[in-house]
XYZ file of C-alpha atoms in Angstrom:
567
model
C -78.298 -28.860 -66.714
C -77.254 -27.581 -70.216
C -76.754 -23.888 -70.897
C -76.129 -22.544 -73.848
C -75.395 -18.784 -73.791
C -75.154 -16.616 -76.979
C -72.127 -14.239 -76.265
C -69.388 -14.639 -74.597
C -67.862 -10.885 -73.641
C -68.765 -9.183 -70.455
C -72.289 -10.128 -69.181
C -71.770 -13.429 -71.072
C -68.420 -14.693 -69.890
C -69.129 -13.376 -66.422
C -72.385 -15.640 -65.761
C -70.370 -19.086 -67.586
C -67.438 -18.634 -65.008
C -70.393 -17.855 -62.094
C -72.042 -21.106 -63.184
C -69.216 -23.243 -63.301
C -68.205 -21.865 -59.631
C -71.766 -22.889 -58.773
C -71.905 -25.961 -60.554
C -69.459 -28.281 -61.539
C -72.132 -30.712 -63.497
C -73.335 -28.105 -65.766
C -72.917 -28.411 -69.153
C -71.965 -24.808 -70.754
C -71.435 -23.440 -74.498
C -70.859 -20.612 -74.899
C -71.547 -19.134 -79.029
C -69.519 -15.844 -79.618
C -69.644 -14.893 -83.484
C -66.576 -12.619 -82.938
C -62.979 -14.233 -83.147
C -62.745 -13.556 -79.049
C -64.402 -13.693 -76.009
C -64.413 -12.762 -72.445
C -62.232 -8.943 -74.112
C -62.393 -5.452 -72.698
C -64.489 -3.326 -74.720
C -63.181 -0.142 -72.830
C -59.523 -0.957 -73.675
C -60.056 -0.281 -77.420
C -59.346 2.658 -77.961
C -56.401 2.708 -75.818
C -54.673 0.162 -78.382
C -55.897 2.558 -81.172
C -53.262 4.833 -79.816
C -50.510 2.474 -78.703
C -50.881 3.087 -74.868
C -52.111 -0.840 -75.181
C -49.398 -2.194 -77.045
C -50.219 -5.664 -76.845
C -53.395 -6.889 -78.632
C -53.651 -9.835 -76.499
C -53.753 -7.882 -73.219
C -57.325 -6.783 -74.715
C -58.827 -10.236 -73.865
C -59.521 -11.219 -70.482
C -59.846 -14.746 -71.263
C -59.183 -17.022 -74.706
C -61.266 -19.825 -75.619
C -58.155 -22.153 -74.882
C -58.247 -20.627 -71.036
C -61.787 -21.073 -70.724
C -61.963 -24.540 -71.555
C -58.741 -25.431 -69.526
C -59.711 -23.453 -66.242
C -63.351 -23.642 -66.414
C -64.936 -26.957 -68.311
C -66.810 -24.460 -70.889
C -66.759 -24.716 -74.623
C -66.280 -21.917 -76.271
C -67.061 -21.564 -79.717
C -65.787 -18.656 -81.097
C -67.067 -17.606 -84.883
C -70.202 -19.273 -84.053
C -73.224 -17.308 -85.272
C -76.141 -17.760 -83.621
C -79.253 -17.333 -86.027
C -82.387 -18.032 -84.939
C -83.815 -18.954 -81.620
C -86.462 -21.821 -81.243
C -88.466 -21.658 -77.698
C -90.390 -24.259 -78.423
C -88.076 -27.126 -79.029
C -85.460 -25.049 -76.725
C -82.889 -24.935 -79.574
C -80.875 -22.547 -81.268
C -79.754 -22.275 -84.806
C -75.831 -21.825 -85.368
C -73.626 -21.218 -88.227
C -70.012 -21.882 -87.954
C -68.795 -18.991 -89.956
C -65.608 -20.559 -90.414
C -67.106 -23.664 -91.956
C -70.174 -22.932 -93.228
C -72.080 -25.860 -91.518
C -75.351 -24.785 -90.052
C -76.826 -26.809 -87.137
C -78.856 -26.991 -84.025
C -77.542 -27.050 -79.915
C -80.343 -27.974 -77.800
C -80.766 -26.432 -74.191
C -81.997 -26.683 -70.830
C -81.660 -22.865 -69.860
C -80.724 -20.579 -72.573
C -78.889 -16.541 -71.652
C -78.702 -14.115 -74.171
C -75.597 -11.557 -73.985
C -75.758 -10.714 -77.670
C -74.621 -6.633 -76.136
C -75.665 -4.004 -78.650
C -74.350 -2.901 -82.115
C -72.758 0.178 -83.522
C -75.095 2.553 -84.635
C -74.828 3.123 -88.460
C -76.531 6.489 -90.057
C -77.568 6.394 -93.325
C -74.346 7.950 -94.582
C -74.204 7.914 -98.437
C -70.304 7.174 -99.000
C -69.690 5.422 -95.416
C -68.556 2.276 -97.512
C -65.527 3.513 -97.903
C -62.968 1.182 -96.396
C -61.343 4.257 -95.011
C -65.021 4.510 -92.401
C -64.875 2.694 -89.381
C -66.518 1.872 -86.197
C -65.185 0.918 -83.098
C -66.811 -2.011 -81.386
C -65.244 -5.063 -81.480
C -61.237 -6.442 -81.500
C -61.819 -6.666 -84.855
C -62.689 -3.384 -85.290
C -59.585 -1.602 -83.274
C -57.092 -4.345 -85.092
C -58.935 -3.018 -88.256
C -57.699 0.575 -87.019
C -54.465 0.361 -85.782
C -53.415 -1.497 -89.041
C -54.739 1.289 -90.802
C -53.047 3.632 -88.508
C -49.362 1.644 -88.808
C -49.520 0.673 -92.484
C -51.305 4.343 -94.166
C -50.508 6.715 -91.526
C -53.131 9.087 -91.636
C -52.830 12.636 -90.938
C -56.499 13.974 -89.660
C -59.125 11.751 -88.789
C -62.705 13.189 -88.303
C -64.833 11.481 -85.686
C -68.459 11.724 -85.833
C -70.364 11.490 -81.796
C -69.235 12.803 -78.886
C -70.125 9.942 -76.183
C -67.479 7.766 -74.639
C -65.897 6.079 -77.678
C -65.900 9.397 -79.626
C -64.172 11.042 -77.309
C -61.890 8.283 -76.426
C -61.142 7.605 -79.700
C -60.413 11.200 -80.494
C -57.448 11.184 -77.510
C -56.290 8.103 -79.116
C -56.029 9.468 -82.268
C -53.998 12.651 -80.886
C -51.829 10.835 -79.084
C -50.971 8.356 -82.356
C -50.034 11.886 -83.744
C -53.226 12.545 -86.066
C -54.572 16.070 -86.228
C -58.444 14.983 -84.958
C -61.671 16.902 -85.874
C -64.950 15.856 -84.271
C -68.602 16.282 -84.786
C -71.730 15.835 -82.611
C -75.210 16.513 -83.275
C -76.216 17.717 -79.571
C -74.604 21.291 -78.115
C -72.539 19.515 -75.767
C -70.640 15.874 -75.151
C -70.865 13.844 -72.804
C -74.540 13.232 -72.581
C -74.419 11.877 -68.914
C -73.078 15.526 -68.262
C -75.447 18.892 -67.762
C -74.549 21.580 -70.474
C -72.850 23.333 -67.871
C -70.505 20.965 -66.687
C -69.540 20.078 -70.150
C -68.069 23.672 -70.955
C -65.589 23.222 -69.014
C -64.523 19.537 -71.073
C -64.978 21.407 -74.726
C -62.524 24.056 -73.386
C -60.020 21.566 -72.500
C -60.320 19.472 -75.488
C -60.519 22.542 -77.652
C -56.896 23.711 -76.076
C -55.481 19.962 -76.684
C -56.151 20.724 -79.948
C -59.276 18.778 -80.997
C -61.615 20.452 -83.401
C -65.072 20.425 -82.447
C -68.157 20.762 -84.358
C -70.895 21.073 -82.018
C -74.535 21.001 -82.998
C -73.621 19.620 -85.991
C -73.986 16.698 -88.017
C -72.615 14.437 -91.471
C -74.679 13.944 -94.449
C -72.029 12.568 -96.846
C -69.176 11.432 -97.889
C -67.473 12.115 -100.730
C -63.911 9.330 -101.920
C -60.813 9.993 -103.511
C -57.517 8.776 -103.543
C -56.174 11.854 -101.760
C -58.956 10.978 -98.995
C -62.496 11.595 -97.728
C -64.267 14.444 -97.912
C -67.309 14.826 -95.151
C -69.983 17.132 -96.145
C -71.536 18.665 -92.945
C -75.469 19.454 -92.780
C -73.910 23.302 -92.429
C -72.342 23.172 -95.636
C -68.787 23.336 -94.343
C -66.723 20.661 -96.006
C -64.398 18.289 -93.599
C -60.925 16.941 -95.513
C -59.981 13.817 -93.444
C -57.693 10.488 -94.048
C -60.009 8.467 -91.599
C -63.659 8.384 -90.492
C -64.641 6.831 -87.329
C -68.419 6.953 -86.390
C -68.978 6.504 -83.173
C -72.697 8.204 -82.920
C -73.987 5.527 -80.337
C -74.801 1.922 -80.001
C -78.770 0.087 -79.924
C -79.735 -2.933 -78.808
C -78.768 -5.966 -80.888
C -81.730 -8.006 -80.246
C -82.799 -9.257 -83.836
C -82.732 -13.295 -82.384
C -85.160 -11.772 -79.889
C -87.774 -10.054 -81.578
C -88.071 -13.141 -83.887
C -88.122 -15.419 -81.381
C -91.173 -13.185 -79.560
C -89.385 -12.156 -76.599
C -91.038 -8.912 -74.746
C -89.215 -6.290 -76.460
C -88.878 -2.520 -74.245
C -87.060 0.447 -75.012
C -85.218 0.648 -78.600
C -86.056 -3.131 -79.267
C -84.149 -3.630 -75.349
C -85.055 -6.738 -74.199
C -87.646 -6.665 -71.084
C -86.573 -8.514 -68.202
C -87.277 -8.734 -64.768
C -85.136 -8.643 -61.411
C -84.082 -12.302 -61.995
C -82.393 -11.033 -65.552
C -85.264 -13.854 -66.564
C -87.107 -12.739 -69.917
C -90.876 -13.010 -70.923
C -90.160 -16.835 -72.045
C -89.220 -19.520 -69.792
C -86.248 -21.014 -69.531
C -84.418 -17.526 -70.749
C -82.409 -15.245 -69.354
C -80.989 -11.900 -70.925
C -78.128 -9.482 -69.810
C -75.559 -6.333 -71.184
C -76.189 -3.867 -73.099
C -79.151 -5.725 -75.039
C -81.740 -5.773 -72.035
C -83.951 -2.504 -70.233
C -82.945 -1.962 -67.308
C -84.304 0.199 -64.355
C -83.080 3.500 -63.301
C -81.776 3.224 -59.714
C -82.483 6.903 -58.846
C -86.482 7.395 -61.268
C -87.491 3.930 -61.191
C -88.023 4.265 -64.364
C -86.883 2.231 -67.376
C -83.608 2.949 -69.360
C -81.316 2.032 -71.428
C -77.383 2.069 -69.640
C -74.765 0.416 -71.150
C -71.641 -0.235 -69.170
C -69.749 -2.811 -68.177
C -70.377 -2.318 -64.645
C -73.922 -3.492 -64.889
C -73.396 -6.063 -67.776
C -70.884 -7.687 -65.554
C -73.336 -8.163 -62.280
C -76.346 -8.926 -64.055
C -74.362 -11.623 -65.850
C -73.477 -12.846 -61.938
C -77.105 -12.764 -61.024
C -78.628 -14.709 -64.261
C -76.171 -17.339 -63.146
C -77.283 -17.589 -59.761
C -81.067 -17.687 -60.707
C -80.055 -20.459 -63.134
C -78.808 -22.154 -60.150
C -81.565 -21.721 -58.049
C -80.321 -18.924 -56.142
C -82.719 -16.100 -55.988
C -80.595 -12.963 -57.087
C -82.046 -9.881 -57.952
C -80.982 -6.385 -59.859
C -81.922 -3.648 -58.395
C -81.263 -1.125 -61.253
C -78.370 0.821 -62.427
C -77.509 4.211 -61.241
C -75.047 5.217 -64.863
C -71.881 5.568 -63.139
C -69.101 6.181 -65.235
C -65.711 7.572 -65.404
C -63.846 8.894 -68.402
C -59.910 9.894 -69.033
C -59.147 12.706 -71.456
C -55.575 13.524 -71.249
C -55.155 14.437 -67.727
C -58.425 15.664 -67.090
C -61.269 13.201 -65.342
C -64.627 13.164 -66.122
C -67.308 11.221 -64.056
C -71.048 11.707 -63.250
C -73.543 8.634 -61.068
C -77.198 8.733 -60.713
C -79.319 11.508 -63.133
C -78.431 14.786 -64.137
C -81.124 17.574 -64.862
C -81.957 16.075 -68.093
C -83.484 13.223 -66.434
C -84.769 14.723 -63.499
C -86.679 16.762 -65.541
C -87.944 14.295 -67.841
C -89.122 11.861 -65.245
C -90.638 14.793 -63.369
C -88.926 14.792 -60.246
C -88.558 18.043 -58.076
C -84.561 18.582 -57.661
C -81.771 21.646 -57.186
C -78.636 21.686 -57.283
C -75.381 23.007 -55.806
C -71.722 23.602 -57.846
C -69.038 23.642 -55.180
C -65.225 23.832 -56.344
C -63.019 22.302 -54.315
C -59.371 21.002 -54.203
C -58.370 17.447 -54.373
C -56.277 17.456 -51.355
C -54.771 19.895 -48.962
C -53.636 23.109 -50.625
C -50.858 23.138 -48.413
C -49.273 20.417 -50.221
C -47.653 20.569 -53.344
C -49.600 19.432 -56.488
C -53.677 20.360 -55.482
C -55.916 20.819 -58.671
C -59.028 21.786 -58.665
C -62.443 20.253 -59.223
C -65.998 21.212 -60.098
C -68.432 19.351 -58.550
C -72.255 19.243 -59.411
C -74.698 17.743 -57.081
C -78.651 17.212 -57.768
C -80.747 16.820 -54.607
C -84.214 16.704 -53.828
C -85.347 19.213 -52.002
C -87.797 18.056 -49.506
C -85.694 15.435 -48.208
C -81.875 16.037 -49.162
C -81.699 12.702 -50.848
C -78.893 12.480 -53.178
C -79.776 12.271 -56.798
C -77.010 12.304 -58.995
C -73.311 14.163 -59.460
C -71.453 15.472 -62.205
C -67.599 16.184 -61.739
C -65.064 17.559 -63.790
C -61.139 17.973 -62.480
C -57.733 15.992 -62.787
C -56.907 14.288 -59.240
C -59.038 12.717 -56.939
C -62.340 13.099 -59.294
C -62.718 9.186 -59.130
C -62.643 8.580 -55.631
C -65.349 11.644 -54.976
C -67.710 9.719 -57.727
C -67.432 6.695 -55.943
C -68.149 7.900 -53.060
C -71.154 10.017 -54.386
C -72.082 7.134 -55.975
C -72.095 4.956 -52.874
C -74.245 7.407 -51.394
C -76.516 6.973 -54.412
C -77.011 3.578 -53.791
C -77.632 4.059 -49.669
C -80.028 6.422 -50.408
C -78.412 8.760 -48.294
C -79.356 12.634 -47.788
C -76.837 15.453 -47.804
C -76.857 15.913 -44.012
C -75.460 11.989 -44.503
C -72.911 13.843 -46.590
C -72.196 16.068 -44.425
C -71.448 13.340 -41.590
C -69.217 10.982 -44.115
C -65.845 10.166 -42.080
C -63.536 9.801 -44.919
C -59.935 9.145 -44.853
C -57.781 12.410 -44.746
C -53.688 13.001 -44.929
C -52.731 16.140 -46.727
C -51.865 14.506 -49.656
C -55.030 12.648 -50.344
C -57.620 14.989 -49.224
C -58.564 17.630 -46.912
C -59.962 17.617 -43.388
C -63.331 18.568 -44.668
C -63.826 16.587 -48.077
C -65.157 17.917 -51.442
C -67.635 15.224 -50.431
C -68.352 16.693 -47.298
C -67.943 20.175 -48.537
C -71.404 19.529 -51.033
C -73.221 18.083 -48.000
C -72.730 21.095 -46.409
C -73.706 23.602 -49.396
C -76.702 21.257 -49.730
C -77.625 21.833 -46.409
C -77.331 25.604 -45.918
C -79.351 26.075 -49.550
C -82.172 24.058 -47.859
C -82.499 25.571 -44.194
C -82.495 29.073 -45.899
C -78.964 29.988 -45.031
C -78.322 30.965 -48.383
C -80.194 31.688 -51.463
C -78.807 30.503 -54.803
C -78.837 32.214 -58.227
C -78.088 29.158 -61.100
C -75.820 30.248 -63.822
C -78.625 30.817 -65.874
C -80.947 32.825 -64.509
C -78.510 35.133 -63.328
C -77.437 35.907 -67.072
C -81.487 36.821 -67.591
C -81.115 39.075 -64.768
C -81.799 42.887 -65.824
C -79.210 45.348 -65.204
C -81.855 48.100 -65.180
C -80.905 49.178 -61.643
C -83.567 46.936 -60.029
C -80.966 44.443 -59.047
C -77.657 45.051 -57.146
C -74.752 43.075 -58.529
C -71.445 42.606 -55.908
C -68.234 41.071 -56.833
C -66.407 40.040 -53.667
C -63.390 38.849 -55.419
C -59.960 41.077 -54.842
C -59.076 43.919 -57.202
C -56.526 41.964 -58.878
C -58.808 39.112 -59.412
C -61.737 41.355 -60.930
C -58.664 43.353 -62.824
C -58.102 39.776 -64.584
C -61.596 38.697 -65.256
C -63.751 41.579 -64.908
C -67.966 40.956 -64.143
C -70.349 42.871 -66.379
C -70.484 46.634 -66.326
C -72.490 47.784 -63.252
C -71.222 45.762 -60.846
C -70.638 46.839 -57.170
C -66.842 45.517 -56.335
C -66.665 45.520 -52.808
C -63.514 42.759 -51.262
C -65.301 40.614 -48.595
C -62.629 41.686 -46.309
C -63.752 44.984 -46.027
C -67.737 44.511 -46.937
C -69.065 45.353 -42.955
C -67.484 48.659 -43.790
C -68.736 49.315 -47.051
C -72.536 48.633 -46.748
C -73.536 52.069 -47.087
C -72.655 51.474 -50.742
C -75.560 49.263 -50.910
C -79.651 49.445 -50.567
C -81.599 46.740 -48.392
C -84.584 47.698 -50.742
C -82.974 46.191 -53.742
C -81.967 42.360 -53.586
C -78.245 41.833 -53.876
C -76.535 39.074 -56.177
C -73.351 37.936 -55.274
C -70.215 36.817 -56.879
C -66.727 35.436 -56.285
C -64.102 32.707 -57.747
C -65.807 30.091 -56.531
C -68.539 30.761 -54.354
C -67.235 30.584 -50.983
C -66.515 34.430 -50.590
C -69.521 35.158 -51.681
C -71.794 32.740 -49.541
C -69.437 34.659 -46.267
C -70.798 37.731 -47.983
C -74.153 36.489 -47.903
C -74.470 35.577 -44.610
C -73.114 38.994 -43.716
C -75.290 40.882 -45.956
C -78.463 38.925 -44.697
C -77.749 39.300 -41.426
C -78.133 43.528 -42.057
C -81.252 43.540 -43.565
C -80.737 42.832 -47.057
C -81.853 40.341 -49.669
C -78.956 38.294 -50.877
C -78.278 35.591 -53.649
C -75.292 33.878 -54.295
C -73.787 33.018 -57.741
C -73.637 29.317 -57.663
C -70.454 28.026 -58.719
C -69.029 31.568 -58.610
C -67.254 33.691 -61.869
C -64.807 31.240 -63.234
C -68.385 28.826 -63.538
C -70.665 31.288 -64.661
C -67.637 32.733 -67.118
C -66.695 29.109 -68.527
C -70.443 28.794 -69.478
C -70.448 32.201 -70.621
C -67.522 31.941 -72.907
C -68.672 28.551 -74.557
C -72.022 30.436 -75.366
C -69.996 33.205 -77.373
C -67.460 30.746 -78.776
C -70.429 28.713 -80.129
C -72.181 32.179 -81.576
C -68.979 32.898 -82.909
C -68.293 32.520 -86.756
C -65.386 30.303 -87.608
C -63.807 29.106 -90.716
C -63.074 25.259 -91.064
C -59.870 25.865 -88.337
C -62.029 27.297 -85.967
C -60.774 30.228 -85.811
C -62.826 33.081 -84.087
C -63.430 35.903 -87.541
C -65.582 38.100 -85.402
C -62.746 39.407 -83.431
């Protein structure tokens, strides 16, 4: 059997070892236009900004290894250009030579991943614009960086290379603006849960233009200047755009392969396409949505990676199958984790699933022992059933091992009483007796046998303070002294609530609030229990407050520095 496979980095590289393992006969080439195969698109930006010193710790495997450990030939700077079904051929230039030719094939896989988006940008040709995709690309930047030392850089899309970039960039020393078209980054994250991440960037010192977008850019020898749709003007030494990546599936289309999403290519659980004899993985092929069912473009290495593992063992007669991707994903921004698995509201919504949520705040271990920070944990459900739908969490330690776990839960399709029952590992240092992953199972489970009623962030701003409603803080007097709730709330400490009820009608409904939203669940259930009508704040103050205080900071006017002129 002769495979040819048109690709060579994650999904690619992954199904030639897989086939070797499987096969020892098989003949395998793989064509990878780039100068490299088998490299680590997700260390990029971390050589950008010299955490990665060494360029060749980017690459997983070189051509030279592959060949010598695994009987492949690798032919790097080999351009696939056309793809002929028919006669099961392919097309090649050797862009080192210039010699054009055809490599026959008995199975062919596609891993051709998915190129940087490009905006029609008048100006972007400036060699001082750049994209970050390849090794080329970040050896492109860091020479930049070492050689013309730039002092600001603007960065234009707030996904996962944006905002890894933009880290990069500050730690390299470079005063770092960025812009993004949607009200929040992070698009895997609910608005909410992404307040808390443009807070935390915004006090790193990142300048962010949200809502937002580029329309030119304008060259000089002192630099670039980036016109924003606003009209504010953006002085920077260094443009990265970084607004997304689609499908790069040309070969495809031409060749009259089923095309789904974006130009994705359409495959089915065997990774095999609409034409015999090929097979398609990464970040160029539709994929189905583990939680919806529904078709979607996800592109991570996680995914690429396995469904380069199962194209192999189809091609080998072993009937593998995908069963979807769930989006999980984990991202490092200075010391603060960000991480989300399965759909947020966003999706939910658009694939018209019934779902609520919960925000719990918990610690990452033991508050006992020294060195506990705090997360913020969001977790969809659907409501009939408890099944598990997706989670969003924000924090500094432990946030990875609480995805995974969410995730895994995901996957089992398990229910939040499941949750609930998890026996996960506990020392102080590492956890708590009752998890953060326990902890949402049990929030989950109260909201749903009636235990508590919930007020969302949201609603509770729309809430009239006419006197209809009661409003009770819970939280001590030198907590509300710090961060006071809006005028006409009741403050009443839970610890001395039973005594205090007089202060409060069972005719009116009551909405509660503390920190976090523990307190006032207690106060809830005590309140409830006498005859009155009780919501709790989900998430509690410092939630609702964080999405508050984004909202004003947004409606805020600011001069190019940011800086608040309404005050």
């Amino acid at each position: 059997m002769k495979v040819v496979i048109v690709g060579g980095v994650a999904g690619g590289a992954t199904a030639a070892a897989r086939l070797r393992r499987l096969d020892e006969s098989a003949e395998i080439i793989i064509l990878e236009r780039s100068g490299y195969v088998s490299y680590a698109n997700c260390g990029l930006p971390y050589y950008v900004g010299h955490v990665i010193e060494d360029a060749a710790q980017l690459t997983l495997q070189t051509p030279e290894q592959f060949r010598a450990r695994f009987g492949i030939d690798v032919r790097v700077h080999h351009e696939v250009t056309a793809l002929h079904p028919q006669r099961k051929s392919v097309s090649v230039r050797n862009l080192e030579s210039g010699a054009v030719y055809e490599e026959s094939y008995d199975k062919l896989l596609l891993s051709p991943g998915a190129k940087a988006v490009q905006p029609p940008l008048p100006g972007a040709d400036d060699p001082r614009v750049f994209t970050l995709r390849t090794v080329e690309d970040t050896l492109r930047i860091r020479q930049y960086l070492d050689t013309q030392h730039p002092r600001r850089a603007l960065i234009i899309g707030g996904g996962f290379i944006g905002l890894e970039a933009a880290e990069n960039l500050m730690h390299a020393g470079v005063q770092t603006t960025l812009v993004q078209l949607d009200n929040q980054l992070m698009p895997p994250l609910d608005y909410d849960m992404a307040t808390a991440l443009h807070a935390y960037l915004r006090e790193k010192g990142l300048q962010l233009y949200l809502q937002e977008s580029a329309v030119s850019v304008f060259s000089s020898a002192a630099g670039l200047t980036v016109q924003l749709k606003s009209g504010k003007a953006v002085e920077t030494d260094l443009l990265l755009v970084a607004v997304g990546v689609a499908p790069d599936t040309k070969l495809a289309k031409e060749a009259g392969l089923t095309l789904g999403i974006k130009d994705s290519i359409v495959v089915d659980e065997h990774m095999q396409t609409s034409v015999p004899d090929i097979y398609a993985v990464g970040d160029a092929v539709q994929v189905r949505q583990f939680v919806t069912g529904q078709s979607a473009l996800i592109s991570l290495a996680g995914p690429a990676n396995k469904q380069g593992r199962i194209a192999a063992d189809n091609l080998c007669g072993i009937p593998s199958v995908f069963r979807g991707t769930q989006g999980a994903s984990v991202l490092k921004l200075f010391d603060m984790t960000v991480a989300s698995t399965g759909i947020n509201e966003k999706t939910a919504a658009a694939a018209g699933l019934s779902y609520d949520k919960v925000v719990t705040f918990s610690p990452s271990h033991a508050t006992y022992y020294p060195g506990a920070t705090n997360m913020t944990i969001k977790t969809l459900f659907e409501p009939e059933t408890g099944r598990i739908l997706g989670a969003q969490i924000t924090g500094f330690e432990g946030v990875d091992k609480r995805i995974d776990d969410l995730s895994i839960a995901i996957r089992a399709h398990m229910t939040a009483a499941d949750l609930a029952e998890l026996e996960l590992s506990y020392a102080p240092p590492y956890s708590s007796a009752k998890d953060p992953v326990n902890m949402a199972g049990f929030v989950i489970e109260n909201v749903r046998s009636g235990l508590v009623k919930q007020c969302h962030w949201d609603a509770y701003a729309q809430l009239p303070r006419d006197g209809s409603v009661q409003f009770l803080d819970v939280r001590t007097a030198e907590e509300v002294t710090q961060a006071p709730m809006p005028e006409g709330t009741i403050h009443i400490p839970l610890d001395v609530l039973r005594e205090h009820l007089h202060q409060l009608r069972t005719d009116k409904p009551v909405y509660v609030n503390c920190y976090s939203g523990l307190r006032s669940y207690l106060a809830c259930r005590i309140l409830s229990q006498h005859g009155f009508i009780c919501y709790n704040l989900s998430g509690g103050s410092r939630f609702y407050q964080q999405i508050m205080d984004e909202q004003h900071f947004d409606a805020a006017p600011r001069h190019a520095c940011g800086i608040d002129l309404s005050r």
